[in-house]
Coordinates of C-alpha atoms in Angstrom, one line a residue:
M248 CA 43.7 7.6 -13.9
A249 CA 43.0 8.3 -10.2
I250 CA 45.8 9.8 -8.2
Q251 CA 45.9 9.3 -4.4
P252 CA 44.9 12.6 -2.7
D253 CA 47.9 14.4 -1.2
P254 CA 48.2 17.8 0.4
A255 CA 51.1 18.6 -2.0
L256 CA 48.5 18.8 -4.8
A257 CA 46.4 21.4 -3.1
V258 CA 46.3 24.9 -4.7
N259 CA 47.9 27.2 -2.2
G260 CA 49.0 30.4 -4.0
D261 CA 51.2 30.2 -7.0
I262 CA 51.0 27.1 -9.1
T263 CA 51.8 25.9 -12.6
V264 CA 50.2 22.9 -14.3
E265 CA 51.9 22.0 -17.6
F266 CA 51.3 19.1 -20.0
W267 CA 51.4 18.0 -23.6
V268 CA 48.1 17.1 -25.3
A269 CA 46.8 15.8 -28.7
P270 CA 43.0 15.3 -28.8
G271 CA 42.1 12.0 -30.5
W272 CA 38.4 12.5 -31.4
E273 CA 37.1 13.6 -34.8
N274 CA 33.5 14.4 -34.0
D275 CA 31.9 16.3 -31.1
P276 CA 31.8 13.8 -28.2
G277 CA 28.9 15.8 -26.5
F278 CA 31.1 17.1 -23.7
D279 CA 34.5 18.8 -23.1
P280 CA 37.0 16.0 -22.5
V281 CA 39.0 16.5 -19.3
V282 CA 42.8 16.5 -19.2
A283 CA 43.1 16.8 -15.4
S284 CA 40.8 17.6 -12.5
N285 CA 41.8 18.6 -8.9
I286 CA 38.5 18.4 -7.0
S287 CA 37.2 18.5 -3.4
V288 CA 33.9 17.7 -1.9
E289 CA 33.2 21.4 -1.8
N290 CA 34.2 22.4 -5.4
A291 CA 36.8 22.2 -8.1
S292 CA 40.2 23.8 -7.5
Y293 CA 40.5 23.3 -11.3
I294 CA 39.2 21.2 -14.1
I295 CA 41.2 21.5 -17.3
A296 CA 39.5 20.4 -20.5
I297 CA 40.0 20.6 -24.3
M298 CA 36.8 22.0 -25.9
R299 CA 34.7 19.4 -27.7
D300 CA 35.3 21.0 -31.1
R301 CA 39.1 20.9 -30.4
D302 CA 39.1 24.7 -30.7
G303 CA 40.4 25.7 -27.2
V304 CA 41.4 24.8 -23.7
G305 CA 39.1 25.6 -20.8
V306 CA 39.7 25.9 -17.1
L307 CA 36.9 25.7 -14.6
S308 CA 37.6 26.7 -11.1
G309 CA 35.0 27.2 -8.4
G310 CA 32.2 28.8 -10.4
A311 CA 34.4 30.6 -12.9
E312 CA 35.3 29.3 -16.3
I313 CA 37.7 30.7 -19.0
V314 CA 38.2 29.3 -22.5
A315 CA 41.4 30.1 -24.4
P316 CA 40.9 29.7 -28.1
F317 CA 43.4 27.4 -29.9
D318 CA 43.1 25.0 -32.8
F319 CA 44.0 21.5 -31.5
S320 CA 42.6 19.7 -34.6
D321 CA 46.0 19.1 -36.3
G322 CA 46.6 15.8 -34.3
K323 CA 50.0 17.0 -33.0
L324 CA 51.1 17.3 -29.4
H325 CA 50.8 20.8 -28.0
H326 CA 52.4 22.2 -24.8
V327 CA 49.8 23.7 -22.5
A328 CA 50.5 25.5 -19.2
I329 CA 48.1 27.0 -16.6
V330 CA 50.1 29.5 -14.6
A331 CA 48.3 30.8 -11.5
A332 CA 49.0 33.4 -8.8
D333 CA 46.8 34.9 -6.1
D334 CA 45.5 37.5 -8.6
G335 CA 44.4 35.1 -11.4
F336 CA 45.9 32.8 -14.0
S337 CA 47.0 32.5 -17.6
I338 CA 46.5 29.8 -20.1
I339 CA 49.6 29.3 -22.4
V340 CA 49.6 27.1 -25.5
D341 CA 52.8 26.5 -27.4
G342 CA 54.5 29.5 -25.9
S343 CA 51.7 32.1 -26.4
V344 CA 49.3 33.4 -23.8
R345 CA 45.9 32.5 -25.1
G346 CA 43.7 33.4 -22.1
I347 CA 43.9 35.4 -18.9
S348 CA 41.6 35.2 -15.9
E349 CA 41.5 37.7 -13.0
T350 CA 40.0 35.0 -10.8
A351 CA 42.4 32.9 -8.8
L352 CA 42.2 29.1 -8.8
G353 CA 40.1 27.7 -6.0
A354 CA 42.1 26.8 -2.9
Y355 CA 40.3 23.7 -1.6
D356 CA 41.5 20.6 0.1
V357 CA 42.3 17.9 -2.5
D358 CA 39.9 15.0 -2.2
A359 CA 40.6 13.6 -5.7
F360 CA 43.0 14.2 -8.5
W361 CA 42.2 12.6 -11.9
I362 CA 44.1 12.5 -15.2
G363 CA 41.9 12.0 -18.2
S364 CA 38.5 12.6 -16.6
I365 CA 36.6 14.6 -14.0
D366 CA 36.1 11.6 -11.7
G367 CA 37.1 8.4 -13.4
S368 CA 34.1 8.3 -15.8
L369 CA 32.7 11.7 -16.6
G370 CA 34.4 13.8 -19.3
A371 CA 36.7 11.0 -20.4
F372 CA 39.6 12.2 -22.6
T373 CA 40.5 10.4 -25.8
G374 CA 43.9 11.1 -27.3
D375 CA 47.4 11.6 -25.9
I376 CA 48.3 13.3 -22.7
G377 CA 52.1 13.8 -22.4
Q378 CA 54.0 14.4 -19.2
L379 CA 52.0 16.4 -16.7
R380 CA 54.0 18.5 -14.3
I381 CA 52.8 20.4 -11.3
W382 CA 54.9 23.2 -9.7
N383 CA 54.1 25.2 -6.6
A384 CA 55.4 28.4 -8.4
A385 CA 54.2 30.6 -11.2
L386 CA 56.7 29.7 -13.9
D387 CA 57.5 32.5 -16.3
L388 CA 57.0 32.2 -20.0
E389 CA 60.7 32.1 -20.8
T390 CA 61.3 29.2 -18.4
L391 CA 58.4 27.3 -19.7
E392 CA 59.6 27.6 -23.3
T393 CA 63.3 26.8 -22.5
F394 CA 62.5 23.7 -20.4
K395 CA 59.4 22.3 -22.0
F396 CA 61.4 19.5 -23.7
Q397 CA 63.9 19.1 -20.9
P398 CA 63.6 16.5 -18.2
A399 CA 61.7 17.5 -15.0
F400 CA 64.1 15.7 -12.8
P401 CA 67.8 16.6 -12.9
Q402 CA 69.8 14.6 -15.5
G403 CA 73.5 15.3 -15.7
D404 CA 74.0 19.0 -16.3
I405 CA 70.4 19.7 -17.0
V406 CA 68.7 21.1 -13.9
H407 CA 65.4 22.9 -14.2
P408 CA 65.7 26.4 -12.4
F409 CA 62.5 25.7 -10.5
I410 CA 63.3 22.2 -9.5
D411 CA 62.7 23.0 -5.8
A412 CA 59.1 24.0 -6.8
L413 CA 58.3 20.7 -8.6
V414 CA 55.5 19.0 -6.7
A415 CA 54.6 16.1 -9.1
A416 CA 55.5 14.8 -12.6
S417 CA 53.8 12.0 -14.5
V418 CA 55.6 8.9 -15.8
F419 CA 53.1 7.4 -18.3
P420 CA 52.1 4.7 -18.5
E421 CA 54.4 2.9 -15.9
A422 CA 53.9 4.9 -12.7
G423 CA 51.1 7.5 -13.1
L424 CA 51.9 10.7 -11.2
L425 CA 55.0 10.7 -9.0
L426 CA 55.0 13.1 -6.1
V427 CA 58.3 14.7 -5.4
E428 CA 60.2 14.6 -2.1
N429 CA 62.0 17.6 -0.8
D430 CA 65.3 16.4 -2.2
N431 CA 63.9 16.6 -5.7
T432 CA 63.6 12.8 -6.2
P433 CA 60.3 11.1 -7.2
Q434 CA 58.5 9.1 -4.5

């Protein structure tokens, strides 16, 4: 799924990318299937993939790559968050930090944002990708756990404490990725 490039999706300091994922392949596809990629002509701000053996989640940014071990082979949806700041990023799966990088995510202009592949064809993901949320803040572990099953947008009394930092949230399959206006409403 191609998402129209938008400056709001650029990595500029703190960022959290969270999603739910269940790989759908049984045998090694010969590549690491991509959940999301935020790329430019220069390089990749980030490419997030589930390892081909369903035994971890990897993040490629610039020339650096980190793989966080986790067994995704049970067929269930798992909550994954990439939480980044200027001094590096963490990979969190189901509430536990599984990997830490001391390299910051690449801050490049966004030329393309893809869900389910690197570029629309390479590294195609097979399985389920649940709601993808992008925040321009480094969400803490407690907030991620408390609100992972809550709506991203305010509903009644439920308001995410980082709602002002929400940049985008997916609405599959109807609308793809909705960018968020300054008044916390989807575009």
